[in-house]
Each structure stands twice: as C-alpha cells, then as structure tokens.
mmCIF file of C-alpha atoms in Angstrom:
data_model
loop_
_atom_site.group_PDB
_atom_site.id
_atom_site.type_symbol
_atom_site.label_atom_id
_atom_site.label_comp_id
_atom_site.label_asym_id
_atom_site.label_seq_id
_atom_site.Cartn_x
_atom_site.Cartn_y
_atom_site.Cartn_z
ATOM 1 C CA MET E 998 107.164 86.458 89.622
ATOM 2 C CA ASN E 999 105.828 87.367 86.193
ATOM 3 C CA HIS E 1000 102.085 87.408 85.856
ATOM 4 C CA THR E 1001 102.186 86.524 82.200
ATOM 5 C CA ASN E 1002 104.219 84.122 80.169
ATOM 6 C CA ILE E 1003 106.327 86.446 78.049
ATOM 7 C CA GLN E 1004 108.694 84.455 75.914
ATOM 8 C CA ASN E 1005 111.941 85.074 77.752
ATOM 9 C CA THR E 1006 114.862 87.394 77.057
ATOM 10 C CA ALA E 1007 114.244 88.337 73.471
ATOM 11 C CA LEU E 1008 110.464 88.161 73.846
ATOM 12 C CA HIS E 1009 110.161 85.506 71.226
ATOM 13 C CA ASN E 1010 113.292 86.792 69.421
ATOM 14 C CA ASN E 1011 111.792 90.293 69.269
ATOM 15 C CA PHE E 1012 109.250 88.651 67.030
ATOM 16 C CA ARG E 1013 111.653 89.373 64.192
ATOM 17 C CA ASN E 1014 110.369 86.364 62.309
ATOM 18 C CA SER E 1015 106.837 87.768 62.225
ATOM 19 C CA ARG E 1016 106.948 87.971 58.446
ATOM 20 C CA GLU E 1017 107.682 84.265 58.374
ATOM 21 C CA SER E 1018 105.054 83.380 60.995
ATOM 22 C CA LYS E 1019 101.439 83.277 59.942
ATOM 23 C CA LEU E 1020 99.381 85.844 61.821
ATOM 24 C CA TYR E 1021 95.794 85.364 62.926
ATOM 25 C CA TYR E 1022 93.428 87.941 64.324
ATOM 26 C CA TYR E 1023 89.922 87.862 65.651
ATOM 27 C CA PRO E 1024 87.641 90.543 67.152
ATOM 28 C CA ASP E 1025 85.081 89.782 69.830
ATOM 29 C CA ILE E 1026 82.937 91.667 72.332
ATOM 30 C CA THR E 1027 83.997 91.891 75.989
ATOM 31 C CA ALA E 1028 82.947 93.971 78.985
ATOM 32 C CA LEU E 1029 85.281 96.647 77.590
ATOM 33 C CA GLY E 1030 83.600 96.535 74.192
ATOM 34 C CA SER E 1031 85.164 95.136 71.065
ATOM 35 C CA ILE E 1032 88.702 93.743 71.414
ATOM 36 C CA THR E 1033 90.843 92.284 68.637
ATOM 37 C CA ILE E 1034 93.479 89.703 69.487
ATOM 38 C CA THR E 1035 96.335 88.920 67.114
ATOM 39 C CA SER E 1036 98.537 85.852 67.412
ATOM 40 C CA THR E 1037 100.813 83.434 65.686
ATOM 41 C CA LYS E 1038 100.323 79.718 66.122
ATOM 42 C CA ASP E 1039 102.484 79.918 69.258
ATOM 43 C CA ALA E 1040 101.960 83.284 70.975
ATOM 44 C CA ILE E 1041 99.724 86.310 71.407
ATOM 45 C CA THR E 1042 101.252 89.264 69.557
ATOM 46 C CA ALA E 1043 98.724 92.046 70.169
ATOM 47 C CA ILE E 1044 95.504 92.973 71.927
ATOM 48 C CA HIS E 1045 93.711 96.043 70.608
ATOM 49 C CA LEU E 1046 90.664 97.800 71.963
ATOM 50 C CA GLY E 1047 88.197 97.963 69.103
ATOM 51 C CA THR E 1048 87.764 95.958 65.951
ATOM 52 C CA LEU E 1049 90.929 95.827 63.916
ATOM 53 C CA VAL E 1050 91.468 94.292 60.519
ATOM 54 C CA ASN E 1051 94.995 93.060 60.037
ATOM 55 C CA PRO E 1052 95.785 92.937 56.312
ATOM 56 C CA LEU E 1053 98.833 90.780 57.060
ATOM 57 C CA GLY E 1054 96.832 88.210 58.974
ATOM 58 C CA THR E 1055 93.975 85.791 58.590
ATOM 59 C CA ASN E 1056 90.684 86.496 60.353
ATOM 60 C CA LEU E 1057 90.397 83.220 62.249
ATOM 61 C CA ARG E 1058 89.508 82.295 65.805
ATOM 62 C CA THR E 1059 92.284 79.903 66.812
ATOM 63 C CA PRO E 1060 92.499 77.829 70.020
ATOM 64 C CA LEU E 1061 95.111 80.288 71.358
ATOM 65 C CA ILE E 1062 92.890 83.282 70.609
ATOM 66 C CA ASP E 1063 89.948 81.449 72.227
ATOM 67 C CA LYS E 1064 92.040 80.881 75.368
ATOM 68 C CA ALA E 1065 93.070 84.551 75.383
ATOM 69 C CA PHE E 1066 89.435 85.703 75.174
ATOM 70 C CA LEU E 1067 88.490 83.288 77.950
ATOM 71 C CA GLU E 1068 91.261 84.605 80.218
ATOM 72 C CA ILE E 1069 90.335 88.231 79.474
ATOM 73 C CA LYS E 1070 86.666 87.475 80.225
ATOM 74 C CA GLU E 1071 87.637 85.828 83.529
ATOM 75 C CA TYR E 1072 89.863 88.807 84.355
ATOM 76 C CA LEU E 1073 87.102 91.312 83.584
ATOM 77 C CA GLU E 1074 84.712 89.284 85.772
ATOM 78 C CA GLY E 1075 87.205 89.468 88.652
ATOM 79 C CA ARG E 1076 87.887 85.716 88.559
ATOM 80 C CA ARG E 1077 91.459 85.869 87.179
ATOM 81 C CA LYS E 1078 94.452 87.802 88.477
ATOM 82 C CA THR E 1079 97.194 86.419 86.249
ATOM 83 C CA PHE E 1080 97.426 85.300 82.652
ATOM 84 C CA ASP E 1081 98.864 82.015 81.457
ATOM 85 C CA LEU E 1082 99.555 82.541 77.784
ATOM 86 C CA PRO E 1083 102.721 82.845 75.706
ATOM 87 C CA LEU E 1084 103.213 86.458 74.638
ATOM 88 C CA ALA E 1085 105.414 87.782 71.833
ATOM 89 C CA PRO E 1086 105.126 91.554 71.587
ATOM 90 C CA ASN E 1087 107.134 93.222 68.843
ATOM 91 C CA GLY E 1088 109.343 96.007 70.142
ATOM 92 C CA THR E 1089 112.824 97.307 70.759
ATOM 93 C CA ALA E 1090 115.093 95.836 73.414
ATOM 94 C CA PHE E 1091 114.298 98.817 75.661
ATOM 95 C CA GLN E 1092 110.542 98.396 75.183
ATOM 96 C CA GLN E 1093 110.809 94.696 75.974
ATOM 97 C CA LYS E 1094 112.710 95.504 79.162
ATOM 98 C CA VAL E 1095 109.942 97.876 80.200
ATOM 99 C CA TRP E 1096 107.195 95.393 79.286
ATOM 100 C CA ASN E 1097 108.913 92.678 81.315
ATOM 101 C CA ALA E 1098 109.053 95.082 84.269
ATOM 102 C CA LEU E 1099 105.326 95.809 83.880
ATOM 103 C CA CYS E 1100 104.640 92.100 84.244
ATOM 104 C CA THR E 1101 106.175 92.189 87.725
ATOM 105 C CA ILE E 1102 103.555 94.646 89.024
ATOM 106 C CA PRO E 1103 101.177 92.549 91.127
ATOM 107 C CA TYR E 1104 97.439 92.577 90.504
ATOM 108 C CA GLY E 1105 95.818 95.424 92.408
ATOM 109 C CA GLU E 1106 99.031 97.436 92.732
ATOM 110 C CA THR E 1107 100.458 100.321 90.761
ATOM 111 C CA ARG E 1108 103.913 101.698 90.044
ATOM 112 C CA SER E 1109 105.025 105.084 88.807
ATOM 113 C CA TYR E 1110 106.953 105.636 85.607
ATOM 114 C CA SER E 1111 109.991 106.519 87.719
ATOM 115 C CA GLU E 1112 109.677 103.280 89.684
ATOM 116 C CA ILE E 1113 109.638 101.308 86.425
ATOM 117 C CA ALA E 1114 112.698 103.270 85.266
ATOM 118 C CA GLU E 1115 114.440 102.240 88.519
ATOM 119 C CA ILE E 1116 113.406 98.603 88.074
ATOM 120 C CA ILE E 1117 114.977 98.468 84.611
ATOM 121 C CA GLY E 1118 118.164 100.090 85.915
ATOM 122 C CA ASN E 1119 117.749 103.401 84.117
ATOM 123 C CA PRO E 1120 116.372 105.880 86.697
ATOM 124 C CA LYS E 1121 116.477 108.872 84.349
ATOM 125 C CA ALA E 1122 114.395 107.146 81.659
ATOM 126 C CA CYS E 1123 110.933 108.085 82.980
ATOM 127 C CA ARG E 1124 109.819 109.611 79.681
ATOM 128 C CA ALA E 1125 111.168 106.704 77.665
ATOM 129 C CA VAL E 1126 109.328 104.338 80.014
ATOM 130 C CA GLY E 1127 106.157 106.307 79.314
ATOM 131 C CA MET E 1128 106.695 105.985 75.575
ATOM 132 C CA ALA E 1129 107.381 102.230 75.865
ATOM 133 C CA ASN E 1130 104.269 101.906 78.014
ATOM 134 C CA ASN E 1131 102.278 103.692 75.316
ATOM 135 C CA LYS E 1132 103.605 101.324 72.634
ATOM 136 C CA ASN E 1133 102.681 98.167 74.560
ATOM 137 C CA PRO E 1134 100.898 96.017 71.946
ATOM 138 C CA ILE E 1135 99.435 93.533 74.432
ATOM 139 C CA ILE E 1136 97.331 95.662 76.749
ATOM 140 C CA ILE E 1137 95.724 94.089 79.818
ATOM 141 C CA MET E 1138 98.004 91.029 79.782
ATOM 142 C CA ILE E 1139 101.100 93.231 79.903
ATOM 143 C CA PRO E 1140 99.554 95.522 82.517
ATOM 144 C CA CYS E 1141 100.531 99.014 81.379
ATOM 145 C CA HIS E 1142 97.336 100.265 83.040
ATOM 146 C CA ARG E 1143 99.073 99.726 86.402
ATOM 147 C CA VAL E 1144 101.554 102.531 85.712
ATOM 148 C CA ILE E 1145 100.535 105.926 87.082
ATOM 149 C CA GLY E 1146 102.078 109.341 87.631
ATOM 150 C CA LYS E 1147 104.477 109.838 90.530
ATOM 151 C CA ASN E 1148 101.808 111.906 92.302
ATOM 152 C CA GLY E 1149 99.256 109.086 91.922
ATOM 153 C CA SER E 1150 97.428 110.631 88.988
ATOM 154 C CA LEU E 1151 96.137 108.591 86.084
ATOM 155 C CA VAL E 1152 98.210 109.748 83.164
ATOM 156 C CA GLY E 1153 98.218 108.412 79.642
ATOM 157 C CA TYR E 1154 96.783 105.161 78.453
ATOM 158 C CA ALA E 1155 96.483 104.058 74.852
ATOM 159 C CA GLY E 1156 92.984 102.725 75.604
ATOM 160 C CA GLY E 1157 91.926 106.021 77.189
ATOM 161 C CA LEU E 1158 91.930 107.153 80.801
ATOM 162 C CA GLU E 1159 88.363 105.925 81.291
ATOM 163 C CA THR E 1160 89.471 102.377 80.443
ATOM 164 C CA LYS E 1161 92.559 102.691 82.640
ATOM 165 C CA GLU E 1162 90.414 103.822 85.564
ATOM 166 C CA TYR E 1163 87.983 100.949 84.922
ATOM 167 C CA LEU E 1164 90.799 98.366 84.988
ATOM 168 C CA LEU E 1165 92.388 99.834 88.137
ATOM 169 C CA ASN E 1166 89.008 99.915 89.892
ATOM 170 C CA LEU E 1167 88.404 96.312 88.842
ATOM 171 C CA GLU E 1168 91.665 95.339 90.534
ATOM 172 C CA ALA E 1169 91.119 97.468 93.656
#
C-alpha cells in the first residue's frame, strides 16, 4: 500500500503541463528548520529543505500547502506515519518508477538501493536508483530517507546525512 497519494501511473502526467499550471510556493519553519513547499492548485510538486524562492511561482500559502505543513508537523512530532496528499513530482519515467517504489517502504523500515532496483524490475540499476533517489523533489513524503546502503550504512541524502539520520531515528 502506498503511504502517499502519488497521482497514478504518469505521476500527474509527468507534470508536463507545469508551465500551464500556476505554481505556488511558501516557506515555513519546522523542527527540521526552514522548509519550502511548492504546489499547483491540485498537487504538491516539491518540498525543499531551506527557504527557496521560485521565480516561476507565486509566494502564497494555499490550503494545500497549509495541509502539507500540518502533515509534516504531525510527522515530525511522531503523530503521523503516512501522508494523505496528492503528489506530482516532475521526473523521468524511470525516476517516477523509483519514487513509486519508495512510497511502498513502510514507516520505520528501510530498503537498500539494490532492493529498490529489484522492486522496479531492474536489479542492475542500483546506481540509477541512487541518482533517482537523489533527484526526488518531494522529500519526506516520498521517503527517500528510508533508502540505505546494502551494508546498512547511511549513504547519500540531498538534505544531508544528519537530516537522514534524524528522520530514521524519528521513525525507529
């Protein structure tokens, strides 16, 4: 069962209509520090650690962004284990396959890059899985922090290994 509501197969049509969809973004402070959430009217498109200004979007706190911040706050307080928001990350078909696989990793569990490669039916694609993991635009909700090295080591995380360790400890 997916733990997030990624818009099915084409992940919101690979968000190819993003130029036609109005983008909104809003930064706020969380237990992880500043986070910026970007969305359309219908779906979350990105979550960034730090304050980000999106020149293509409008700085506006929408009801969807409010709900996303609420769910992240609940998650960081240990009161939420799944997310219930429509997600529309922009990426290649391969990246979307990987991101969908990440959403099957249960709260409190981890998988290796090779296990994700197996799940997507491409067992030799460990490195490509790592690159797709690194390009995940919707951190936390698409739980790339739950992917670790085959030997159990914490390797790579766009938000930094300290943040990855924090999130894994939160879920432990």
